[in-house]
Coordinates of C-alpha atoms and ligand atoms in Angstrom, one line a residue:
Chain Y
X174 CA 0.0 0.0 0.0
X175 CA 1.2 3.8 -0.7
X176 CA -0.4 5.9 2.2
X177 CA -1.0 8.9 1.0
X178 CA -2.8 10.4 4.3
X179 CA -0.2 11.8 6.8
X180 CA -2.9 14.4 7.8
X181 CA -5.4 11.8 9.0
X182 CA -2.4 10.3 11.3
X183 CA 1.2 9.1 10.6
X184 CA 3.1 5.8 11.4
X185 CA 5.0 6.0 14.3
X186 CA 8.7 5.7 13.6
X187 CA 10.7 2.7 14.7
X188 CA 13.2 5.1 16.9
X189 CA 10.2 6.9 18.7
X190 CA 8.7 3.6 19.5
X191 CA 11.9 2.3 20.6
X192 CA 12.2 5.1 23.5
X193 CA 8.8 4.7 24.0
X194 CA 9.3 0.7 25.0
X195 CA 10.6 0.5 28.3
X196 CA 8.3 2.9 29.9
X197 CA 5.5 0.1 29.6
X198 CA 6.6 -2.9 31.4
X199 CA 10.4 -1.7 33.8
X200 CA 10.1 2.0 33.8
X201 CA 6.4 2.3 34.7
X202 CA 6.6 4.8 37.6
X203 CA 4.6 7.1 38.7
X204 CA 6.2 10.7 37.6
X205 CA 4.9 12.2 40.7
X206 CA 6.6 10.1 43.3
X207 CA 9.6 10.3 45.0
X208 CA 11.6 7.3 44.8
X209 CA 13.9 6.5 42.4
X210 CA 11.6 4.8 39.4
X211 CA 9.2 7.7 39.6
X212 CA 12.5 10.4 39.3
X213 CA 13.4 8.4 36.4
X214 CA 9.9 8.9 34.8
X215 CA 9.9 12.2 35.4
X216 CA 13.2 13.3 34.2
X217 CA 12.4 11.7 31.1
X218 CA 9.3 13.6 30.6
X219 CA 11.0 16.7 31.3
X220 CA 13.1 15.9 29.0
X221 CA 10.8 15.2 26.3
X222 CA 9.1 18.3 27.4
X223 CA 12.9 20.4 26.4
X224 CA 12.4 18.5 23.1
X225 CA 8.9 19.9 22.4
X226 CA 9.8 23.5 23.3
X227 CA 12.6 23.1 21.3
X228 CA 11.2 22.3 18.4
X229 CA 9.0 25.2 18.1
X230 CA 11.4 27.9 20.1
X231 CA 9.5 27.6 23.2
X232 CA 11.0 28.1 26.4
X233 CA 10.5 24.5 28.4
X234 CA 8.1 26.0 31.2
X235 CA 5.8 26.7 28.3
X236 CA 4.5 23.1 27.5
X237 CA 1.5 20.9 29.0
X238 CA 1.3 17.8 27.9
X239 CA -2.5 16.9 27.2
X240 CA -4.3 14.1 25.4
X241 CA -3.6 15.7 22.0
X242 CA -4.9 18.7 19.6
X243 CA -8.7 18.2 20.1
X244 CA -7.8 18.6 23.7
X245 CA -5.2 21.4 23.8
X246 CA -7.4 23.2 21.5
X247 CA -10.1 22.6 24.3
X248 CA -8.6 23.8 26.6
X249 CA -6.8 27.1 24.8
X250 CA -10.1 27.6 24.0
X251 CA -12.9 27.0 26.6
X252 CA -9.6 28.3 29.1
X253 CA -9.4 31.8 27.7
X254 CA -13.3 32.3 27.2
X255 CA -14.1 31.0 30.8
X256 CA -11.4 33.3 32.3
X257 CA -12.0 36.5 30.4
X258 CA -15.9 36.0 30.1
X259 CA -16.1 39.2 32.3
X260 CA -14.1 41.2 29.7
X261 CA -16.0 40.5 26.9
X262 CA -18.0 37.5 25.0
X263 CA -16.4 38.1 21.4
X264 CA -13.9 35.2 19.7
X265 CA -12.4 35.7 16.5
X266 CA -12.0 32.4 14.3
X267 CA -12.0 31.7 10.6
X268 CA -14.4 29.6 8.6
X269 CA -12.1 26.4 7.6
X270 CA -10.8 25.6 11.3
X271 CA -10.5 21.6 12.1
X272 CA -13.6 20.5 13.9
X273 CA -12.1 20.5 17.4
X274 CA -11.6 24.8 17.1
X275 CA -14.9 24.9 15.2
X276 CA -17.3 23.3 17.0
X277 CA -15.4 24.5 20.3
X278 CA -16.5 27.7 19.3
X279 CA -20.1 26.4 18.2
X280 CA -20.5 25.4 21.9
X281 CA -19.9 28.8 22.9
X282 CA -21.8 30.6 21.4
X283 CA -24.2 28.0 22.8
X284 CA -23.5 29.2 25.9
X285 CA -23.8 33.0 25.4
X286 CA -20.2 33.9 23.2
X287 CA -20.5 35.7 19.8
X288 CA -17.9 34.4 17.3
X289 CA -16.9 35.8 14.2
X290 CA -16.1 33.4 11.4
X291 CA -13.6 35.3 9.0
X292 CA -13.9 34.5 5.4
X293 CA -11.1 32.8 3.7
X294 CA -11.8 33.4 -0.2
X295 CA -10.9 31.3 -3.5
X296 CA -7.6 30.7 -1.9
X297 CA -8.0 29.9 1.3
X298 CA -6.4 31.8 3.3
X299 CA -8.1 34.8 5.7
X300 CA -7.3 38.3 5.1
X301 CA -5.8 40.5 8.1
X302 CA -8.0 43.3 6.5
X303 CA -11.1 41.3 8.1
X304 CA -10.0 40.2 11.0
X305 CA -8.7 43.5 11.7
X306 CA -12.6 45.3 10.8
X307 CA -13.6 42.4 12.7
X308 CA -11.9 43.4 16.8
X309 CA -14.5 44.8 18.8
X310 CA -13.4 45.9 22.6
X311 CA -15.4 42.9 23.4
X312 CA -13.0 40.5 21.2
X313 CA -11.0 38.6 24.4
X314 CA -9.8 36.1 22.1
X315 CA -8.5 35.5 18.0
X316 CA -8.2 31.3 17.4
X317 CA -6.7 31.0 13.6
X318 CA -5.1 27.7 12.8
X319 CA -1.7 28.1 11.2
X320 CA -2.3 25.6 8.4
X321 CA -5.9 23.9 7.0
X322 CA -6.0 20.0 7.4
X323 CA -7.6 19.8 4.4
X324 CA -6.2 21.9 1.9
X325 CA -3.2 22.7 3.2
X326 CA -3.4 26.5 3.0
X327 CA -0.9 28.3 5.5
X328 CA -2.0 31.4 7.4
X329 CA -0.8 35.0 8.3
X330 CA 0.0 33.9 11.7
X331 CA 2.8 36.3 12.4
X332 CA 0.7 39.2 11.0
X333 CA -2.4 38.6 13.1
X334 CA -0.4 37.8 16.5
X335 CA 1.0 41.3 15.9
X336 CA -2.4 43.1 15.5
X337 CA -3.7 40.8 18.5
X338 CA -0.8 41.9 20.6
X339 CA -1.1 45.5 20.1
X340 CA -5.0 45.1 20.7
X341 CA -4.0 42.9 24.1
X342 CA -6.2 40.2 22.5
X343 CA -5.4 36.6 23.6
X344 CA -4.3 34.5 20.4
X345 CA -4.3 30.8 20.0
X346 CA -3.4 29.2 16.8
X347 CA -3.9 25.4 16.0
X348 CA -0.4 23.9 14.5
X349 CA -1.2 20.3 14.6
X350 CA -0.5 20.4 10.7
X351 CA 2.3 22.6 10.4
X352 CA 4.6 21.4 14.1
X353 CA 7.1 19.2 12.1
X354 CA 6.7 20.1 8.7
X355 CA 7.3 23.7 8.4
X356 CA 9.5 26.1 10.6
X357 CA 7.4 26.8 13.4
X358 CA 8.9 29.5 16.5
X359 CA 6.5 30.7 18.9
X360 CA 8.0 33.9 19.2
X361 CA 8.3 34.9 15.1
X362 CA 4.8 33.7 14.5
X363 CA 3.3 36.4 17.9
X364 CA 1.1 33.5 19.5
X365 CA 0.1 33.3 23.0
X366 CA -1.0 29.6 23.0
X367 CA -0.3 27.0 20.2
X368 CA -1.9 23.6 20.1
X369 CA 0.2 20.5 18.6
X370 CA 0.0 16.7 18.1
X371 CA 2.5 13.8 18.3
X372 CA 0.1 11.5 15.6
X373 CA 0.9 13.4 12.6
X374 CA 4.8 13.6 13.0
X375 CA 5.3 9.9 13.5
X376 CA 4.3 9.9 17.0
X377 CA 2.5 8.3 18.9
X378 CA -1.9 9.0 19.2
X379 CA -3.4 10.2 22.2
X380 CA -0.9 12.6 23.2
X381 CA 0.1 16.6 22.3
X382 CA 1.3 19.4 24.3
X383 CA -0.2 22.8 24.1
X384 CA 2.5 25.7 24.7
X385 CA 0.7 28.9 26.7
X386 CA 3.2 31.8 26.9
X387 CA 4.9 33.1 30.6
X388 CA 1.5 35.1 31.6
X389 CA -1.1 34.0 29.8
X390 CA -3.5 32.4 32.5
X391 CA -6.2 30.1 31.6
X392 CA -9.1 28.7 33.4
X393 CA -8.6 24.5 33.8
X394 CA -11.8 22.5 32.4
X395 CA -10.2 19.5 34.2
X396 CA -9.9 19.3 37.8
X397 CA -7.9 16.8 40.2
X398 CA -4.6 16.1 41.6
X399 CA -2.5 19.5 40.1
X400 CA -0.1 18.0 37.2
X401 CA 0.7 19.7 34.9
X402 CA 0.3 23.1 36.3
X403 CA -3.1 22.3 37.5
X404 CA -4.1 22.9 33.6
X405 CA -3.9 18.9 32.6
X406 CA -4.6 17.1 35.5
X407 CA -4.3 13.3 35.9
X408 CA -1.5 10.6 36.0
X409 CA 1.2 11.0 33.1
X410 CA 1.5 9.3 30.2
X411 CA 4.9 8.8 30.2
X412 CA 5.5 6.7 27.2
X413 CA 3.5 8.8 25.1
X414 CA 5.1 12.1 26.1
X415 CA 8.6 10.3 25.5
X416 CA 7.4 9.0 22.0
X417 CA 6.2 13.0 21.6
X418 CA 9.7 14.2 23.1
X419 CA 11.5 12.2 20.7
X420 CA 8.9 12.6 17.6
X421 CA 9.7 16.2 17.4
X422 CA 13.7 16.1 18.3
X423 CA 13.7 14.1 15.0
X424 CA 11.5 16.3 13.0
X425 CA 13.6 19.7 14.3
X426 CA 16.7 17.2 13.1
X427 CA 15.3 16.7 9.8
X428 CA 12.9 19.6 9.1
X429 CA 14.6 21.4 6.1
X430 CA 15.6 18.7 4.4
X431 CA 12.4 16.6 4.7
X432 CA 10.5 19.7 3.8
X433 CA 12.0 20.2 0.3
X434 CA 12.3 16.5 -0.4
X435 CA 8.1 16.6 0.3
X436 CA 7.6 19.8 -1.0
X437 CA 9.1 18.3 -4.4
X438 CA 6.6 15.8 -4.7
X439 CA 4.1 17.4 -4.0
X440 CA 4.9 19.9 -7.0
X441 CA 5.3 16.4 -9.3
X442 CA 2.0 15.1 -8.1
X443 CA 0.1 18.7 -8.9
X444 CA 1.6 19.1 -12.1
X445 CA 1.1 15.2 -13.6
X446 CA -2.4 15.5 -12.1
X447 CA -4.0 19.2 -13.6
X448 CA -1.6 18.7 -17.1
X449 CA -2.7 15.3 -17.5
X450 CA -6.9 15.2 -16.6
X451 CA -9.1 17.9 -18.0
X452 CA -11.3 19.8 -16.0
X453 CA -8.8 19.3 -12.9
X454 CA -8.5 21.4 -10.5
X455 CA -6.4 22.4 -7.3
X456 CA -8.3 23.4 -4.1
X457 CA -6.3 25.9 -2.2
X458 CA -3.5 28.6 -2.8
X459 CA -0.9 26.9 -4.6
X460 CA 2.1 27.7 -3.2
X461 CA 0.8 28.9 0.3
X462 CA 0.6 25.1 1.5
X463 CA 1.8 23.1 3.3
X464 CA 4.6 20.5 1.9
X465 CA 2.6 17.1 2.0
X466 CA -0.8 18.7 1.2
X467 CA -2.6 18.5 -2.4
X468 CA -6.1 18.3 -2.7
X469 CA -7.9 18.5 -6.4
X470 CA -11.3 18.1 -7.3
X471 CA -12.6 16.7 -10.7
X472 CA -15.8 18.0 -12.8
X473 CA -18.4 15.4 -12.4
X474 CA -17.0 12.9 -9.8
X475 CA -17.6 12.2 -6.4
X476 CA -14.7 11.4 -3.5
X477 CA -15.9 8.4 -2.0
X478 CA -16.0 6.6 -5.2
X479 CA -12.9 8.1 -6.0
X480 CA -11.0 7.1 -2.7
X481 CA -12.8 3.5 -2.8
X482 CA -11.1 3.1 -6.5
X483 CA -7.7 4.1 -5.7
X484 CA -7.7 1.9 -2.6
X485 CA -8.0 -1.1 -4.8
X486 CA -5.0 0.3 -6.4
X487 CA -2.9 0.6 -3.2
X488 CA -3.9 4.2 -2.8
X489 CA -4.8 5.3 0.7
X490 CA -6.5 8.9 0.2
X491 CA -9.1 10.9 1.3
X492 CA -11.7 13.3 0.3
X493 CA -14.2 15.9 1.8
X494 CA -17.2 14.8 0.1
X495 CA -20.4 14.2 2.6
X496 CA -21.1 10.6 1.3
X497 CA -17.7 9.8 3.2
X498 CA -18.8 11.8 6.3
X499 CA -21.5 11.2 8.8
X500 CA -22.8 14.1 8.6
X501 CA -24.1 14.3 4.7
X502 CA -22.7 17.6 4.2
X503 CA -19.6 18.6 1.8
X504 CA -16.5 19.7 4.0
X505 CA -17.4 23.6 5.5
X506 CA -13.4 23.8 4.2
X507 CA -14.4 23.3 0.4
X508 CA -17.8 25.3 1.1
X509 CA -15.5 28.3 2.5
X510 CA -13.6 28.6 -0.7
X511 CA -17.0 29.3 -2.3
X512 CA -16.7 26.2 -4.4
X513 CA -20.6 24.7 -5.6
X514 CA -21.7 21.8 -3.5
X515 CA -21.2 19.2 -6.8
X516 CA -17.8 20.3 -6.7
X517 CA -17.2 20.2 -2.9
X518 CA -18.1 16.3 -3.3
X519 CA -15.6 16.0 -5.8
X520 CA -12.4 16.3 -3.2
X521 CA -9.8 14.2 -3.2
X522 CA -7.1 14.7 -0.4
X523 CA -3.4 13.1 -0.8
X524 CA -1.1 13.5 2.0
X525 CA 2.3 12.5 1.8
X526 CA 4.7 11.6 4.1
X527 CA 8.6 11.0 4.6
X528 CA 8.6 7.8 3.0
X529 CA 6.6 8.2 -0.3
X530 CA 9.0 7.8 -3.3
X531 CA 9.1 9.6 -6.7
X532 CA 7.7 6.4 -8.0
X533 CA 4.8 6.6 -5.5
X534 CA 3.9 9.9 -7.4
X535 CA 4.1 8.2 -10.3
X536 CA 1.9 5.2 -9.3
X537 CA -0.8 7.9 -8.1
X538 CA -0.8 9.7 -11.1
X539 CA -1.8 7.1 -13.1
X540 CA -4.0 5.4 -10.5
X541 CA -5.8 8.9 -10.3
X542 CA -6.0 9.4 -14.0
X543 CA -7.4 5.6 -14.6
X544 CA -9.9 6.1 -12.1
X545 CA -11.1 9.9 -13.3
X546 CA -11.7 8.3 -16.4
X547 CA -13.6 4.8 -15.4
X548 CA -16.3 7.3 -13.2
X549 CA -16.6 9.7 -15.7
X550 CA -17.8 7.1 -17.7
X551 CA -20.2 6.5 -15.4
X552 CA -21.2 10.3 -14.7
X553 CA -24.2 11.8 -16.1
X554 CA -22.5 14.9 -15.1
X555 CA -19.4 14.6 -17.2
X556 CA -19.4 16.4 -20.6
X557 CA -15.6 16.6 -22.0
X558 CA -14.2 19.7 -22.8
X559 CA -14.7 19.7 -27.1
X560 CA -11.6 19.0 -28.5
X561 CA -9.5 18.3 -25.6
X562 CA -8.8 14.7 -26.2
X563 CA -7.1 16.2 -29.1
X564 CA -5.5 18.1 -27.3
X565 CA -6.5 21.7 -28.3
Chain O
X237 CA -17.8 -0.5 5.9
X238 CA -19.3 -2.2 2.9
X239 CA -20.3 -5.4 2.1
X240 CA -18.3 -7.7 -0.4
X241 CA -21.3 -7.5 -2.7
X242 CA -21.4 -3.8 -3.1
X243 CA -17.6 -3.5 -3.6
X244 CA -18.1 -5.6 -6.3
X245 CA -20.8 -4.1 -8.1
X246 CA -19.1 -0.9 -7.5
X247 CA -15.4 -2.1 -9.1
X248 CA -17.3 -3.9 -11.6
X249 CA -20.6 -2.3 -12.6
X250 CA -22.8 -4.0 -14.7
X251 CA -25.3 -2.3 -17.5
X252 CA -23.2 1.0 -17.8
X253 CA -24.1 3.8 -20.1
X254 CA -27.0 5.5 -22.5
X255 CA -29.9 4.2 -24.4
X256 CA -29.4 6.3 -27.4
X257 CA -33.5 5.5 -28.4
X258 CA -34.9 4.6 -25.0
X259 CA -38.5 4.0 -24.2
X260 CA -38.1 5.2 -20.6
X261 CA -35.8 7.7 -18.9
X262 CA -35.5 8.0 -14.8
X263 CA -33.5 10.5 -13.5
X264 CA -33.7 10.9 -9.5
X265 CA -31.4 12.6 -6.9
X266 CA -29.2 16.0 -6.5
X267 CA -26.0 16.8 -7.4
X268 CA -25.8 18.5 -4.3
X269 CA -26.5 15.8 -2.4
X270 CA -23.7 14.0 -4.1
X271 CA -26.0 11.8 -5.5
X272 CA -27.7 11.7 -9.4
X273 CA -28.7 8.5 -11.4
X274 CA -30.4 8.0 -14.5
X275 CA -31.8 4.6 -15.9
X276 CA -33.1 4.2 -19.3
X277 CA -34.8 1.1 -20.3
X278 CA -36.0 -0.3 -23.5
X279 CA -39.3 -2.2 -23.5
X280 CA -40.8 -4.9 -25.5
X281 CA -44.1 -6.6 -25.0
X282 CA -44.4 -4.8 -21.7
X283 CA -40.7 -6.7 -20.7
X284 CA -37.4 -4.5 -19.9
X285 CA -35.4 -5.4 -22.4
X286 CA -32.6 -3.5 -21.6
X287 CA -31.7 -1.1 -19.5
X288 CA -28.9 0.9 -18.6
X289 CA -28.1 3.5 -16.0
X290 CA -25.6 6.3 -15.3
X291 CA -24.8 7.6 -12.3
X292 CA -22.5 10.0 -10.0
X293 CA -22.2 9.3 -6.1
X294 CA -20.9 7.4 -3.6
X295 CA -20.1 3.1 -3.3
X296 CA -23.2 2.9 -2.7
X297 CA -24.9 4.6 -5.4
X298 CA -23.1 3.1 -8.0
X299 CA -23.6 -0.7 -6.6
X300 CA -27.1 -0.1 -6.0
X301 CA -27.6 1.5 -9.5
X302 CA -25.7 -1.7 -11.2
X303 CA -27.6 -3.8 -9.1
X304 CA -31.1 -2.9 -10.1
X305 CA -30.6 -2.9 -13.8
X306 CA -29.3 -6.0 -12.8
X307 CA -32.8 -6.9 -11.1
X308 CA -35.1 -5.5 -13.2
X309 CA -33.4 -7.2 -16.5
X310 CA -35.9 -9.2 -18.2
X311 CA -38.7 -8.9 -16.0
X312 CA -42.4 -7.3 -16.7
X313 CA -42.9 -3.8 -16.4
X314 CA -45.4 -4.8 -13.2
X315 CA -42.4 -7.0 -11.5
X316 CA -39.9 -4.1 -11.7
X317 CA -42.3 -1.6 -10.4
X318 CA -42.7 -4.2 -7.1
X319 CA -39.0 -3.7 -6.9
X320 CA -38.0 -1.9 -3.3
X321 CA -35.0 0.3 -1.9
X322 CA -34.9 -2.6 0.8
X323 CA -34.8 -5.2 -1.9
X324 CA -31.6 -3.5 -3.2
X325 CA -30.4 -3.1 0.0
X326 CA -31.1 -7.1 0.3
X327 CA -29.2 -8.1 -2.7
X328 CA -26.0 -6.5 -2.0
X329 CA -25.8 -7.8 1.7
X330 CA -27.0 -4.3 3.3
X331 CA -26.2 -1.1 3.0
X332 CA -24.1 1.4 6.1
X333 CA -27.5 2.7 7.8
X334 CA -26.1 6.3 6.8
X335 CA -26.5 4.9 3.1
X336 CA -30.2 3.5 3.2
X337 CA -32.2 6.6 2.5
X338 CA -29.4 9.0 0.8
X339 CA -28.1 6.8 -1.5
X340 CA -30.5 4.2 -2.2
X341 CA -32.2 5.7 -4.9
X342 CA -31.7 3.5 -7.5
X343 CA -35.3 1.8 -7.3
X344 CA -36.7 5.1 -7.4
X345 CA -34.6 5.7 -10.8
X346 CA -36.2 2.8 -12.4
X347 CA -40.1 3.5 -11.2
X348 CA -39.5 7.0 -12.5
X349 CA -38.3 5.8 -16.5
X350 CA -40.9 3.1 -16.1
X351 CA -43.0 5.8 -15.3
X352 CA -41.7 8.0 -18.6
X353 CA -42.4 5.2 -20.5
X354 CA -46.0 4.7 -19.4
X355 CA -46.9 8.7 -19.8
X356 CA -45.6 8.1 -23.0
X357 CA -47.9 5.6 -24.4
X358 CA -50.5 7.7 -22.6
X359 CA -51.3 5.9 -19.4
X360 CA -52.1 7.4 -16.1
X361 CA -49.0 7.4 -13.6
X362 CA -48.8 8.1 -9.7
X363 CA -46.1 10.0 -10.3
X364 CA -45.2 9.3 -6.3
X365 CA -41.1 9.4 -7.2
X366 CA -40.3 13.1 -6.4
X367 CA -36.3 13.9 -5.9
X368 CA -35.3 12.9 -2.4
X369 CA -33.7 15.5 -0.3
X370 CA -30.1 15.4 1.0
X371 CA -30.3 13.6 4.4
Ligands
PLP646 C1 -5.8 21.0 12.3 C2 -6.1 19.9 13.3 N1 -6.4 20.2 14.6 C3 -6.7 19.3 15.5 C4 -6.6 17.9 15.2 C5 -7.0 16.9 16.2 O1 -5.8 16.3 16.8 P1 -5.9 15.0 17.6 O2 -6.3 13.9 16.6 O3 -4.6 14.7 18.1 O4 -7.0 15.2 18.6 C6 -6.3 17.6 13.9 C7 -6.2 16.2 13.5 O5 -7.1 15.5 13.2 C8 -6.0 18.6 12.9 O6 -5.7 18.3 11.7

């Protein structure tokens, strides 16, 4: 099989899961006691803890381990609102954030917040223009996610943590797709709080860290014994926040290089694809993307279908169409770029990863092209493009 | 999540494409649903003769679209109008329960060009197979 969806989750590499080993069966301490098997724990997960705030320029202070980005984002989140709720009831977000910002967000303005979803246009990617006619002096908090999960797009981070800065606006951004894969420094990019996740740099699942800046208080949504800093209560997970530690000491080892390596194929795979299908298309800005991230859509297709064919091929993919969802709707992402909702179903999502080979690409554009064609022989949507199999 | 049945009537379809002179044309669903099927049949002494269907969706649509014409090939036009979503369903070894009402249409397709071909020749039709809604 090629996997070709390093957003969904990644494999966890053979060195993180070798430090991750002993901490099951010999080194099983409790981090929070006192004799020597718990000191060992815990210097290891302070440790791992140096690695994290290393990787994204962090000081080590900064990081609490948590149960991964749905729950760092959680509690970035719900923390700020439920502290500052007597300063104001106005969040700032865009329109394409992952599901655990947006529907974070959706809960609070259950519960009495106003949010503001900024628009993200054809390309994807929000303009500092709106969020900037957006700030009232009820705004206590701006959550932007630094790249999309789905399409890839990269956002003005550095630009909106300096207006939110001026303004004294708490900012949070959601990095679980960019930690890893693209330079990321906590102090260039003007963020108070940044959520990240060990699953999608060959880490382990289950376990992230969110970093909160020297200051920036937050009110806990989980309460017990004080680890943690009383943000992320509960017993360690001490193999996991090694496998994290040493998940992102071999990503900030390898970033640049992997990065370009990636960012290559990804520039082969766009190209074969649009020059060699008609009526392709690329969803999201085209260079303001992540490395591993292309998503196309194709007049007259749908994505589940799609996905289901290139499996049989060895393809693992995704898409954004509804009829692969459980909710029956086309991705809010696609929706937000203003795309039809035919063409929203007509997503497909490849992801690549480390280990995908020029040859891969190759494979998959081929497999894609094959497959375009069998369904748009089956579509009573698809009329070709006159004269374009002649290649006018 | 689906059956062996359905993956193979979706990776091998059977009764794909047009009718150039059909007798009947069904067209149900909504491209904004992510799901639109057409089935045209050819009749002959009140029997399907043919029929072929084309559709764009999910797994599911497409199995459930090959597996009708399947179903419906050779019988009367009063047999295929007894034909049900459930017995789809039945025939490919069930359906995901999200997939039952949003991509099931396919029996609907073929009612509605039996349906064509009936107003046609002049007869009185229910008319009860309206476009479904999205979920
Ligand atoms: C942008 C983004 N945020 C948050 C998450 C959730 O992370 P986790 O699966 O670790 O809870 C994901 C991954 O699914 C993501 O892509």
């Amino acid at each position: 099989m090629i996997y070709m969806d390093h957003s969904a989750t990644s494999p966890v590499d053979p060195e993180v899961f070798k430090v991750m080993k002993p901490y099951f069966v010999d080194e099983f301490g409790n981090a929070s006691t006192l004799y020597s098997l718990g000191r060992d724990a815990r210097k290891a997960m302070e440790n791992a803890r140096g690695q994290v705030a290393s990787l994204i320029g962090a000081k080590t202070e900064e990081i609490i381990f948590t149960g991964g980005g749905t729950e760092s984002d959680n509690i970035a989140i719900k923390g700020t609102a439920y502290r500052l709720k007597d300063k104001g009831n106005h969040i700032i977000t865009s329109a394409i954030e992952h599901p655990a910002v947006d529907e974070t967000c959706k809960y609070l303005e259950k519960i009495g917040f106003e949010v503001t979803y900024l628009p993200v246009y054809e390309e994807g990617i929000v303009r500092v223009s709106d969020l900037e006619d957006a700030i009232t002096d009820k705004t206590i908090m701006i959550t932007i996610m630094h790249a999309n999960n789905e399409i890839g797009t990269i956002q003005p981070i550095a630009e909106i943590g300096k207006i939110a800065r001026e303004k004294g606006i708490y900012f949070h951004t959601d990095a679980v797709q960019t930690v890893g894969k693209i330079p990321v420094n906590v102090e260039e990019l003007n963020v108070d709080m940044l959520s990240l996740s060990a699953h999608k740099v060959y880490g382990p699942k289950g376990i992230g860290a969110l970093y909160i800046k020297k200051g920036i208080r937050l009110e806990p949504l989980i309460h017990g014994g004080g680890h943690e800093k009383g943000i992320r209560p509960g017993t360690e997970n001490v193999s996991g926040i090694v496998g994290l530690g040493k998940a992102c000491e071999l990503a900030q080892k390898n970033l640049i290089e992997n990065a370009k390596y990636i960012t290559n194929l990804r520039d082969k795979l766009i190209n074969g694809v649009l020059d060699s299908i008609e009526q392709s298309y690329l969803n999201g800005h085209r260079t303001k993307r992540l490395p591993n991230n292309v998503n196309f859509r194709f007049t007259g297709i749908e994505g589940e279908s799609l996905v289901l064919h290139l499996d049989s091929k060895g393809i693992a993919a995704s898409t954004g169409s509804a009829c692969s969802s459980k909710k029956l709707e086309p991705s809010h992402v696609l929706t937000a770029l203003g795309l039809e909702q035919v063409d929203a179903h007509g997503s497909l999502r490849l992801t690549l990863g480390k280990e995908n080979t020029e040859e891969d690409i190759d494979h998959a554009i081929e497999s894609i092209k094959e497959v375009v064609e069998t369904l748009r022989k089956l579509s009573p949507l698809w009329c070709a493009t006159p004269g374009a199999e002649r290649g006018e | 999540m689906y059956s062996d049945k359905v993956m193979e009537h979706f990776q091998n379809p059977r009764n794909v494409g047009e009718i150039e002179d059909a007798d009947g044309v069904g067209t149900v669903g909504n491209p904004t649903c992510g799901d639109l099927m057409t089935i045209y049949i050819k009749v002959k002494d009140n029997i399907i003769e043919d029929i072929k269907f084309k559709t764009f969706g999910c797994g599911a649509a497409i199995a459930t679209s090959s597996m009708v014409t399947e179903m419906a090939m050779g019988k009367t036009l009063d047999e295929a109008m007894e034909i049900t979503r459930n017995d789809v369903a039945e025939n490919l070894e069930g359906l995901p329960p999200v997939k039952m009402h949003c991509s099931n249409l396919a029996a609907d397709a073929l009612h509605a060009a039996i349906d064509n071909y009936r107003e046609k020749k002049g007869e009185k039709v229910e008319g009860t197979h309206i476009c479904s809604t999205c979920g």
